[in-house]
Amino acid sequence: MNTRAEFKGMFDEALTRIGGNLKTSSDELAAYTAERSAQLALILETGEPGFDKALIAARDNVALKAGLLVGKQAGSLDREWLGLIAGGLRIAAAALAAG
Amino acid sequence: MKTQAVLALVLVASLLLLPFSSSACIGARATKEAQFPAAELAWPGVRVDFLRGIEDGIGDGALEQADAVILRTQADALGSALDERDLDALRLVPWSKAMRPWADRGIEDQLADGEVGPTVAAELSERVVNFTATVESLQAIFR
C-alpha cells in the first residue's frame, strides 16, 4: 500500500471538490500524513496504550501542517476536511498494521 | 539634470510598485491568519497536556499554587484569543517561554504513569511542536 500516493490523491480530490488552499503542497502534506499513519500503525501493532489520543493528535498535526484548510466558509475548518483526515489516518493505520 | 531624472524615475517606479507590495502584505497576512482554525482545533488536546503538566508540577512541588493560577488564567486567555481570532490578545500570551514547558511535562507524566506509550507520547509532542510554531507565526504577524 502506497499511503503517500493514496493521501495525495485524496487531498487533490478534496481540494477540487471541497475547495480551499494548503500552506504546503499536497505532496508534502501527503508525505507528512503517511508518516503519521505509520506511527499510528506502530501503536496498533505494539498495543501501546493511548491510540485514540494519538489519532486525535495526528489529525491535529496534519491540520496544523496544512495550515489553510478553509472550505466554503472562510475562517472555519471545513468539517469534511477534518473527517477526511481522521478517517484516512484510521484506515491507513489499520491497513498498515494488518499488512 | 540627469540626477533629477533618475530620482524621478525611481519615485515613479516606487509609486507603481506600492500597490503590489501592499496587496502582497495583505495576502501574506490573510494566509497567516488562516492558521487560526488549525490552532483552535489543536488547542483542546494541547490544553489537556498543559493542565496535566501543571498538576504534576504542583504535586512534585515544582510549582506554587499562585503560579498555577496565573498559568491557568493564561491558558484561558490563549483559548479566548484563538476563539475570537484576536491577534493582539494572542501576542500577550507567553506560550513558548512560560507555558509550553508545562505541556511537555504533562506528556512526560502521562508516559511515566503508563497512560500512553512512547510512540503516542511522540505524537503528542509533535502536536506541541506544531502548535507552538503556529502560535509563534500568528504572534509574529505585522510585529
Coordinates of C-alpha atoms in Angstrom, one line a residue:
Chain A
M1 CA 0.0 0.0 0.0
N2 CA 1.5 3.3 -1.1
T3 CA 0.0 5.5 1.6
R4 CA 1.7 8.7 0.4
A5 CA 0.2 8.3 -3.1
E6 CA -3.2 7.4 -1.6
F7 CA -3.2 10.5 0.6
K8 CA -2.0 12.8 -2.2
G9 CA -4.9 11.5 -4.4
M10 CA -7.3 12.1 -1.5
F11 CA -6.1 15.6 -0.8
D12 CA -6.1 16.6 -4.5
E13 CA -9.6 15.3 -5.0
A14 CA -10.8 17.1 -1.8
L15 CA -9.2 20.4 -2.9
T16 CA -11.1 20.2 -6.1
R17 CA -14.4 19.1 -4.5
I18 CA -14.4 21.0 -1.2
G19 CA -12.2 23.9 -2.1
G20 CA -9.6 25.8 0.0
N21 CA -5.9 26.1 -0.1
L22 CA -3.0 24.5 1.7
K23 CA 0.0 26.1 3.4
T24 CA 2.2 23.4 1.9
S25 CA 1.9 21.3 -1.3
S26 CA -0.5 18.4 -1.4
D27 CA 2.6 16.1 -2.0
E28 CA 4.4 17.3 1.1
L29 CA 1.2 17.1 3.2
A30 CA 0.6 13.6 1.9
A31 CA 4.1 12.5 2.9
Y32 CA 3.6 14.0 6.4
T33 CA 0.2 12.3 6.7
A34 CA 1.7 9.0 5.6
E35 CA 4.4 9.4 8.4
R36 CA 1.6 9.9 10.9
S37 CA -0.3 6.9 9.7
A38 CA 2.8 4.8 10.0
Q39 CA 3.2 5.9 13.6
L40 CA -0.4 5.0 14.3
A41 CA 0.1 1.6 12.7
L42 CA 3.1 1.0 15.0
I43 CA 0.9 1.9 18.1
L44 CA -1.7 -0.6 16.9
E45 CA 0.9 -3.3 16.2
T46 CA 2.6 -3.0 19.6
G47 CA -0.7 -2.5 21.5
E48 CA 0.6 0.7 23.1
P49 CA -1.9 2.5 25.3
G50 CA -3.4 5.7 24.1
F51 CA -4.3 5.1 20.4
D52 CA -7.3 7.4 20.5
K53 CA -5.2 10.2 21.9
A54 CA -2.6 9.6 19.2
L55 CA -5.2 9.6 16.5
I56 CA -6.6 13.0 17.6
A57 CA -3.1 14.4 17.9
A58 CA -2.2 13.1 14.4
R59 CA -5.3 14.7 12.9
D60 CA -4.3 18.0 14.6
N61 CA -0.8 17.6 13.4
V62 CA -1.9 17.2 9.8
A63 CA -4.3 20.2 10.1
L64 CA -1.5 22.4 11.6
K65 CA 0.9 21.4 8.8
A66 CA -1.8 22.1 6.2
G67 CA -2.4 25.5 7.8
L68 CA -5.1 26.6 5.5
L69 CA -8.0 24.2 5.4
V70 CA -10.7 26.7 4.7
G71 CA -13.5 25.4 2.6
K72 CA -16.7 27.2 1.7
Q73 CA -17.0 29.0 5.0
A74 CA -13.9 31.3 5.3
G75 CA -12.4 31.3 8.7
S76 CA -13.6 27.9 9.8
L77 CA -12.1 24.5 9.3
D78 CA -14.3 22.5 7.0
R79 CA -15.8 19.5 8.8
E80 CA -15.5 17.5 5.7
W81 CA -11.7 18.1 5.6
L82 CA -11.3 17.0 9.2
G83 CA -13.4 13.9 8.7
L84 CA -11.4 13.0 5.7
I85 CA -8.0 13.4 7.5
A86 CA -9.1 11.5 10.6
G87 CA -10.9 8.8 8.6
G88 CA -7.9 8.4 6.2
L89 CA -5.4 8.1 9.1
R90 CA -7.5 5.5 10.9
I91 CA -8.0 3.4 7.7
A92 CA -4.4 3.7 6.7
A93 CA -3.1 2.8 10.1
A94 CA -5.3 -0.3 10.3
A95 CA -4.3 -1.4 6.8
L96 CA -0.6 -0.9 7.6
A97 CA -0.9 -2.7 10.9
A98 CA -2.7 -5.6 9.3
G99 CA -0.4 -5.8 6.3
Chain B
M1 CA 19.6 67.3 -14.5
K2 CA 20.4 63.7 -15.1
T3 CA 20.3 63.0 -11.4
Q4 CA 16.8 64.6 -11.1
A5 CA 15.6 62.4 -14.0
V6 CA 16.9 59.3 -12.3
L7 CA 15.3 60.3 -9.0
A8 CA 12.0 61.0 -10.7
L9 CA 12.2 57.6 -12.4
V10 CA 12.9 55.9 -9.0
L11 CA 10.0 57.8 -7.5
V12 CA 7.6 56.8 -10.2
A13 CA 8.8 53.2 -10.1
S14 CA 8.2 53.1 -6.3
L15 CA 4.7 54.5 -6.6
L16 CA 3.9 51.9 -9.3
L17 CA 5.2 49.1 -7.1
L18 CA 3.4 50.3 -3.9
P19 CA 0.0 48.7 -4.6
F20 CA 1.6 45.4 -5.4
S21 CA 3.7 45.3 -2.3
S22 CA 0.6 46.3 -0.2
S23 CA -1.5 43.6 -1.7
A24 CA 1.3 41.1 -1.2
C25 CA 1.4 42.1 2.5
I26 CA -2.4 41.7 2.8
G27 CA -2.2 38.3 1.1
A28 CA 0.6 37.1 3.5
R29 CA -1.4 38.4 6.5
A30 CA -4.5 36.6 5.3
T31 CA -2.5 33.4 4.8
K32 CA -1.1 33.6 8.2
E33 CA -4.4 34.4 9.9
A34 CA -5.9 31.4 8.2
Q35 CA -3.8 29.3 10.6
F36 CA -6.2 30.3 13.4
P37 CA -8.7 27.4 12.8
A38 CA -6.0 24.7 12.9
A39 CA -4.5 26.2 16.1
E40 CA -8.0 26.4 17.6
L41 CA -8.6 22.7 16.6
A42 CA -5.4 21.6 18.3
W43 CA -5.7 23.7 21.4
P44 CA -8.1 21.4 23.4
G45 CA -5.7 18.5 23.2
V46 CA -2.6 20.6 23.9
R47 CA -4.5 22.2 26.8
V48 CA -5.1 18.8 28.4
D49 CA -1.4 18.1 28.3
F50 CA -0.6 21.6 29.6
L51 CA -3.0 21.3 32.6
R52 CA -1.6 17.8 33.3
G53 CA 1.8 19.3 33.5
I54 CA 0.7 21.9 36.0
E55 CA -0.9 19.3 38.2
D56 CA 2.2 17.3 38.1
G57 CA 4.3 20.3 38.9
I58 CA 2.2 21.1 41.9
G59 CA 2.3 17.5 43.0
D60 CA 6.1 17.4 42.8
G61 CA 6.5 20.8 44.5
A62 CA 8.0 22.3 41.3
L63 CA 5.1 24.8 41.0
E64 CA 3.4 27.1 43.6
Q65 CA -0.4 27.3 43.6
A66 CA -0.2 31.0 42.9
D67 CA 1.9 30.4 39.8
A68 CA -0.5 27.7 38.7
V69 CA -3.4 30.1 38.9
I70 CA -1.6 32.5 36.7
L71 CA -0.8 29.8 34.2
R72 CA -4.4 28.6 34.1
T73 CA -5.5 32.2 33.5
Q74 CA -3.1 32.5 30.7
A75 CA -4.5 29.3 29.2
D76 CA -8.0 30.7 29.3
A77 CA -6.6 33.9 27.6
L78 CA -5.0 31.8 24.9
G79 CA -8.2 29.8 24.3
S80 CA -10.2 33.0 24.0
A81 CA -7.7 34.7 21.7
L82 CA -7.8 31.7 19.3
D83 CA -11.6 31.5 19.5
E84 CA -12.0 35.2 18.8
R85 CA -9.2 35.4 16.2
D86 CA -7.7 38.2 18.3
L87 CA -4.1 38.7 17.3
D88 CA -3.5 41.5 19.9
A89 CA -4.7 39.3 22.7
L90 CA -2.7 36.3 21.4
R91 CA 0.5 38.4 21.4
L92 CA 0.1 38.9 25.1
V93 CA 0.1 35.2 25.8
P94 CA 3.6 33.8 26.8
W95 CA 3.1 30.4 25.2
S96 CA 6.6 29.5 24.1
K97 CA 8.6 30.6 27.1
A98 CA 6.3 30.3 30.1
M99 CA 3.6 27.8 29.2
R100 CA 4.9 25.3 26.7
P101 CA 7.2 23.6 29.1
W102 CA 4.2 22.5 31.2
A103 CA 2.6 20.9 28.2
D104 CA 5.8 18.9 27.6
R105 CA 5.8 18.0 31.3
G106 CA 2.2 16.8 31.0
I107 CA 3.1 14.4 28.2
E108 CA 6.1 13.1 30.1
D109 CA 3.9 12.5 33.1
Q110 CA 1.4 10.5 31.1
L111 CA 4.2 8.4 29.7
A112 CA 5.7 7.9 33.2
D113 CA 2.3 6.8 34.5
G114 CA 1.9 4.3 31.7
E115 CA -1.2 6.0 30.3
V116 CA 0.4 6.3 26.9
G117 CA 3.3 4.6 25.3
P118 CA 6.4 6.2 23.7
T119 CA 5.0 6.4 20.2
V120 CA 1.8 8.0 21.4
A121 CA 3.9 10.4 23.6
A122 CA 5.9 11.3 20.5
E123 CA 2.7 12.1 18.5
L124 CA 1.5 14.3 21.4
S125 CA 4.9 16.1 21.5
E126 CA 4.8 16.6 17.7
R127 CA 1.5 18.4 18.2
V128 CA 3.0 20.7 20.8
V129 CA 5.8 21.5 18.4
N130 CA 3.4 22.2 15.5
F131 CA 1.1 24.2 17.8
T132 CA 4.0 26.3 19.1
A133 CA 5.2 27.0 15.5
T134 CA 1.7 28.1 14.5
V135 CA 1.2 30.3 17.6
E136 CA 4.6 31.9 17.0
S137 CA 3.7 32.5 13.4
L138 CA 0.5 34.2 14.3
Q139 CA 2.1 36.3 17.1
A140 CA 4.7 37.5 14.5
I141 CA 2.2 39.0 12.1
F142 CA 3.0 42.6 11.5
R143 CA 5.2 42.8 14.5

